[in-house]
Every structure is written in C-alpha cells, then in structure tokens.
PDB file of C-alpha atoms in Angstrom:
ATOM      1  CA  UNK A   1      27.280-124.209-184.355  1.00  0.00           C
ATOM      2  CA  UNK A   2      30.447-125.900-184.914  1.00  0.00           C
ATOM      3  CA  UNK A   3      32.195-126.141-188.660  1.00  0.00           C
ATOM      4  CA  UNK A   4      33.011-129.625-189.679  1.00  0.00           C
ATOM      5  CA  UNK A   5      35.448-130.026-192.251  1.00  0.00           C
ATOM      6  CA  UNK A   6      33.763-132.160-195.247  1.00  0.00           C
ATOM      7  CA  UNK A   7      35.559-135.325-196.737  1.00  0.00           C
ATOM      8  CA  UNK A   8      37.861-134.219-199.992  1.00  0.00           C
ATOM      9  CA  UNK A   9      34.968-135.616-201.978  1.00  0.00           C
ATOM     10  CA  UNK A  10      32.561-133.052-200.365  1.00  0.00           C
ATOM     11  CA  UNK A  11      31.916-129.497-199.753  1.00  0.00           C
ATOM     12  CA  UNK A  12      30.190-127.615-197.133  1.00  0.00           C
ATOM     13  CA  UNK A  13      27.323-125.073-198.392  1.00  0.00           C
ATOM     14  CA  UNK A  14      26.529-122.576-196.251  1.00  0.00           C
ATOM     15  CA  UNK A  15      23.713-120.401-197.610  1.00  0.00           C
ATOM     16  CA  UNK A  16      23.122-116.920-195.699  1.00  0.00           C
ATOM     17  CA  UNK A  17      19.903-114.114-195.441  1.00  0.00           C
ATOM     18  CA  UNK A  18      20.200-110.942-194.429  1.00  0.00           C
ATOM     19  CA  UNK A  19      19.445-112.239-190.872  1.00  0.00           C
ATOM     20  CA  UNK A  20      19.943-115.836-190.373  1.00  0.00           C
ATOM     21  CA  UNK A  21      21.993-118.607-191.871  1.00  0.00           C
ATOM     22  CA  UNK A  22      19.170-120.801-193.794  1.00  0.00           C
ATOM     23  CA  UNK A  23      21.060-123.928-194.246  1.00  0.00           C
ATOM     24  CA  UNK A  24      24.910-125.191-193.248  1.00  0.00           C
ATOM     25  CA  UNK A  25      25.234-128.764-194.783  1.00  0.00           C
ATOM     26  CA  UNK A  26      28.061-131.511-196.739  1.00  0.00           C
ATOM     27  CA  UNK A  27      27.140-131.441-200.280  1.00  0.00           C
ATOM     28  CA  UNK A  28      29.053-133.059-203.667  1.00  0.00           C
ATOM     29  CA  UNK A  29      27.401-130.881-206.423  1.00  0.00           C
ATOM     30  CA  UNK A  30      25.740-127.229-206.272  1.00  0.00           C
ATOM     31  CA  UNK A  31      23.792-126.398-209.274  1.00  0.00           C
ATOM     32  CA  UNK A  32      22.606-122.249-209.260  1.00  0.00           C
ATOM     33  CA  UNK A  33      22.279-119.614-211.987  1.00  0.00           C
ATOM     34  CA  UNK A  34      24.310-116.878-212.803  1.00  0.00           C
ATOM     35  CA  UNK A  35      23.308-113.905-215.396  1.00  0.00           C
ATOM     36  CA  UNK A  36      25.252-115.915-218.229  1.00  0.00           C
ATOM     37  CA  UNK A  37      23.207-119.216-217.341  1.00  0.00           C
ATOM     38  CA  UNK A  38      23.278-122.409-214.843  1.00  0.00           C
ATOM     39  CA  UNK A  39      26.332-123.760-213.588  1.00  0.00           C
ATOM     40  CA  UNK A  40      27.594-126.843-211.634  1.00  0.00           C
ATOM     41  CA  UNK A  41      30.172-126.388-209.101  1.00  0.00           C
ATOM     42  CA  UNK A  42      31.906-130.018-207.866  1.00  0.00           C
ATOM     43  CA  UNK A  43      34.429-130.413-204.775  1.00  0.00           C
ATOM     44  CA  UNK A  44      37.567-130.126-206.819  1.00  0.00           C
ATOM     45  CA  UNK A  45      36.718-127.571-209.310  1.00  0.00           C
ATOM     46  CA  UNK A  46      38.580-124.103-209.054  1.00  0.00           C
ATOM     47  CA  UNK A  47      37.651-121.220-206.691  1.00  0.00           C
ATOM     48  CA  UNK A  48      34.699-119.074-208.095  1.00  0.00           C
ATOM     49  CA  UNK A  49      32.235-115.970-207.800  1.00  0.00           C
ATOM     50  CA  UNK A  50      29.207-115.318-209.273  1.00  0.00           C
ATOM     51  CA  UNK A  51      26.701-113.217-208.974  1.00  0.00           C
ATOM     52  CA  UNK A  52      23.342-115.167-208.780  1.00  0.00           C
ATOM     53  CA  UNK A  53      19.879-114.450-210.463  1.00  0.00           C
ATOM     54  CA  UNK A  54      16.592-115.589-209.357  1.00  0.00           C
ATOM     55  CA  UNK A  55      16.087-118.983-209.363  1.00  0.00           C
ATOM     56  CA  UNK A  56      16.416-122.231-208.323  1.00  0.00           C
ATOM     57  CA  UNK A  57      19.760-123.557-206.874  1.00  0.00           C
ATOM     58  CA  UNK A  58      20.282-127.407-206.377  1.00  0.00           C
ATOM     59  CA  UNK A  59      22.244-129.563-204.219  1.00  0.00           C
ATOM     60  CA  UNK A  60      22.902-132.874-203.725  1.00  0.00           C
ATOM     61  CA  UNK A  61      24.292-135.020-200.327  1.00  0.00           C
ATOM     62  CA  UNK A  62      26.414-137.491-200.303  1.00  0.00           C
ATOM     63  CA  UNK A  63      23.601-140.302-200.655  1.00  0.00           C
ATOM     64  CA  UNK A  64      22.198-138.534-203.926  1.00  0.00           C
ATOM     65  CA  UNK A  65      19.142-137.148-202.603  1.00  0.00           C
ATOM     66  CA  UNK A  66      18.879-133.817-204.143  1.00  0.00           C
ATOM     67  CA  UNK A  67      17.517-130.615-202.205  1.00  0.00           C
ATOM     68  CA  UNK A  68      16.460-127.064-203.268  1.00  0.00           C
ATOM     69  CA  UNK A  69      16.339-123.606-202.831  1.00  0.00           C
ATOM     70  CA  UNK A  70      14.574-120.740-204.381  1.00  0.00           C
ATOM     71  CA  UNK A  71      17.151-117.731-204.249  1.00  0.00           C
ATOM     72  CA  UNK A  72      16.836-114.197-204.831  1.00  0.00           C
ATOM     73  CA  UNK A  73      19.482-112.129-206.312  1.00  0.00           C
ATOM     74  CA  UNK A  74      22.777-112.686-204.478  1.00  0.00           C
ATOM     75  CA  UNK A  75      26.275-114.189-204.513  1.00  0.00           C
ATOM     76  CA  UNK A  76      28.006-116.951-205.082  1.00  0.00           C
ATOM     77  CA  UNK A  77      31.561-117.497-203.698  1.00  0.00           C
ATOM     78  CA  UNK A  78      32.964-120.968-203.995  1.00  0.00           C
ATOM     79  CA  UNK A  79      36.732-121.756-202.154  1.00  0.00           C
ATOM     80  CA  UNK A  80      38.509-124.429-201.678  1.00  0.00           C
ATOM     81  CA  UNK A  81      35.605-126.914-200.017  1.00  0.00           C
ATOM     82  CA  UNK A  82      33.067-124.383-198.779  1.00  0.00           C
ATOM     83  CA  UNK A  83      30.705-122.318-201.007  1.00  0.00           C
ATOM     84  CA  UNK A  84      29.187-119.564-199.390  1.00  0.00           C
ATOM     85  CA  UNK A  85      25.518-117.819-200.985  1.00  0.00           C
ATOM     86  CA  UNK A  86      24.629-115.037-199.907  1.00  0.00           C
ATOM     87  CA  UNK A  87      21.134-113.426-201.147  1.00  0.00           C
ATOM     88  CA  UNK A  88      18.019-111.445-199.838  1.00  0.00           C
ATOM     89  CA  UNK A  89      15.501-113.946-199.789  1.00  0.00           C
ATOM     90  CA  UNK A  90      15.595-117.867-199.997  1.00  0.00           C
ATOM     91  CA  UNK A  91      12.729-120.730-199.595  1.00  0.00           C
ATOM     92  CA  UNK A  92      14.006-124.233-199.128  1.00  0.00           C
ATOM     93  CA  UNK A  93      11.676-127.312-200.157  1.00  0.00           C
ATOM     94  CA  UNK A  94      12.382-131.020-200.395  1.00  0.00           C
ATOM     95  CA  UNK A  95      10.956-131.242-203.868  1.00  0.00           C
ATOM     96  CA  UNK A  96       9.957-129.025-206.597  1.00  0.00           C
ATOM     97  CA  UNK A  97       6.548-129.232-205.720  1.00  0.00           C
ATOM     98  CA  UNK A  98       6.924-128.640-202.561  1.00  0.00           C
ATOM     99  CA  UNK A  99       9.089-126.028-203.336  1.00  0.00           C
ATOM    100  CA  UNK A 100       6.706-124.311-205.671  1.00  0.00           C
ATOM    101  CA  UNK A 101       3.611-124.063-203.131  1.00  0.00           C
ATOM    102  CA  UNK A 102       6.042-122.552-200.434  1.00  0.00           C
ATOM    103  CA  UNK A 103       7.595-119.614-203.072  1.00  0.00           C
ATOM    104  CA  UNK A 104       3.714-118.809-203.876  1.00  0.00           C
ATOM    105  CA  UNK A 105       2.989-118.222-200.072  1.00  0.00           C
ATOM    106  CA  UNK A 106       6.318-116.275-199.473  1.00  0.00           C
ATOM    107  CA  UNK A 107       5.678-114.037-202.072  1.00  0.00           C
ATOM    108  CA  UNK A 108       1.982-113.628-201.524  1.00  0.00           C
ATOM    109  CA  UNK A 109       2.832-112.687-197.593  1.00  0.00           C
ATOM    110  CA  UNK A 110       5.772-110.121-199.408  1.00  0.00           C
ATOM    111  CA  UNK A 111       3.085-108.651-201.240  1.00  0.00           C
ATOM    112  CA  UNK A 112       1.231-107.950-198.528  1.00  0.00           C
ATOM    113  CA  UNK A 113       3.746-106.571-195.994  1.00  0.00           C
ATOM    114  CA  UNK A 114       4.811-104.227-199.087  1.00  0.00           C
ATOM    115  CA  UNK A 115       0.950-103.146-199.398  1.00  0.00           C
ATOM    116  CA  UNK A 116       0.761-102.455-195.557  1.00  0.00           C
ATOM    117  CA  UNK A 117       3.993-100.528-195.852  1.00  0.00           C
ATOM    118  CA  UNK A 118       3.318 -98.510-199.185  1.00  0.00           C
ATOM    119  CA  UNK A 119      -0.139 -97.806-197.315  1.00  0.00           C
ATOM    120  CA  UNK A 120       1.795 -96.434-193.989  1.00  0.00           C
ATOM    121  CA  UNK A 121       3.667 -94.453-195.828  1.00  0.00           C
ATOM    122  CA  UNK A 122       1.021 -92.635-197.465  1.00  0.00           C
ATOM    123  CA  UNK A 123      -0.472 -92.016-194.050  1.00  0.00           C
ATOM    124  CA  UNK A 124       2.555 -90.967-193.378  1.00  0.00           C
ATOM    125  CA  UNK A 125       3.306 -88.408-196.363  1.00  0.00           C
ATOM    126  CA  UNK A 126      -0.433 -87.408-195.768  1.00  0.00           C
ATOM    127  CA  UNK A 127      -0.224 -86.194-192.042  1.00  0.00           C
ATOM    128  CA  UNK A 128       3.037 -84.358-193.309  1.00  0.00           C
ATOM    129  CA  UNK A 129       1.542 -82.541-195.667  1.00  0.00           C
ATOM    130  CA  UNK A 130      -1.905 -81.805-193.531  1.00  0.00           C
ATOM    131  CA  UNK A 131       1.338 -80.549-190.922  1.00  0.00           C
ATOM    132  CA  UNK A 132       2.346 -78.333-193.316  1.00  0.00           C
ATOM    133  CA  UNK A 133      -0.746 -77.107-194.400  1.00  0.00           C
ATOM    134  CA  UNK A 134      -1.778 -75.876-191.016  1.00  0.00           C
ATOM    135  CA  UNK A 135       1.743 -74.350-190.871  1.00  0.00           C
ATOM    136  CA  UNK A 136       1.162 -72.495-193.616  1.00  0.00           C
ATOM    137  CA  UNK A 137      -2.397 -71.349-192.418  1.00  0.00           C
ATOM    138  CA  UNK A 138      -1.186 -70.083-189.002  1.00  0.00           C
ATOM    139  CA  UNK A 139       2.043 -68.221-190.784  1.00  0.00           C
ATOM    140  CA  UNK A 140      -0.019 -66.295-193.465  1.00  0.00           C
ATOM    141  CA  UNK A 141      -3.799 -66.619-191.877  1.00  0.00           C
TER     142      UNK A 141
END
C-alpha cells in the first residue's frame, strides 16, 4: 500500500486494529469522542492526542459525503496531515443505519466467542481439578 500525501486542505486517516489496518483514506474533518466529550479535528488545526471512548467517530471526504465508524476504546493521535486511531475493535458503515445493524451483529458474534471461551475454560479448570483430585487419591489412598 503506498502513502499518498493529501492536498494542504486534507488529511489522511488511517484507522488501525489490533491486526489489520481497517481504513487508509483523504479526509477534511474527523469528528470522535474523547472522555471530556466530542471533538472536531480540521487539516490545519494543531497536533493532538486523545484517548478515545466508545463511540461513533465521523469523517468526511473531500466531496462531503460523510462516513462512520463505531470505535472501541483507543487513541487518537493527530500530526501534521495524518491522524492515526488506534483501538481494539471498529465497525465501519456507510450510514447510521447501516452502521447500527452491523455493531448489533459484531457484538452478538463477541458474545458468543466469549461464551464458547468462558465455557472452555471451565472445561478446562474442571479436568485440572479432576487431575488433581486423582493426584491426591493415589498420594494418600
């Protein structure tokens, strides 16, 4: 993937999982949320950080057609024309709609990969202590 370098009116957003880069794109206004509320970050305003809440961050193109993102917790670093995110989990949608219907799947598939693995792991913590059990049986009879 090569980096472009966005006109002086734009910036480049480059938003970033744990595992992929979810979206690399010219942008002229980033709207996210911070602990201490929303903010809106435009090509010529100063450097910045912040550390993002769950939410919904915004962006808009060049032609004005505005995208989103549902973010998890993450961060924020804006310099000079690129403004990196970085969080654990993000869903992108074309409208809010949209948007909506895709976080309610996401999470409902989280919630069930975290019931398979809370249920492994009491397998798990069950066979250990069936393990030492019979270790206990065979030391003492």
């Amino acid at each position: 993937m090569t980096q472009t370098t966005p006109p002086s009116n734009a910036m480049t957003l480059k938003l970033l999982l744990p595992t992929n880069v979810l979206l690399e794109e010219s942008v002229t206004k980033v709207i996210a949320e911070a602990q201490n509320g929303s903010f809106c970050l435009l090509p010529r305003h100063i450097d910045f950080v912040a550390a993002l809440v769950p939410g919904i961050l915004t962006f808009t193109h060049a032609d004005g057609k505005e995208q989103y993102v549902a973010v998890d917790i993450g961060t924020l670093i804006k310099h000079g024309s690129e403004v990196l995110v970085s969080v654990f989990n993000a869903v992108r949608g074309d409208d809010l709609n949209h948007l909506h219907a895709l976080v309610k799947e996401h999470f409902i598939k989280l919630d069930e990969e975290q019931r398979i693995a809370r249920s492994a792991l009491a397998r798990l913590e069950a066979g250990v202590m069936r393990h030492f059990i019979q270790l206990e049986k065979q030391r003492y009879g």
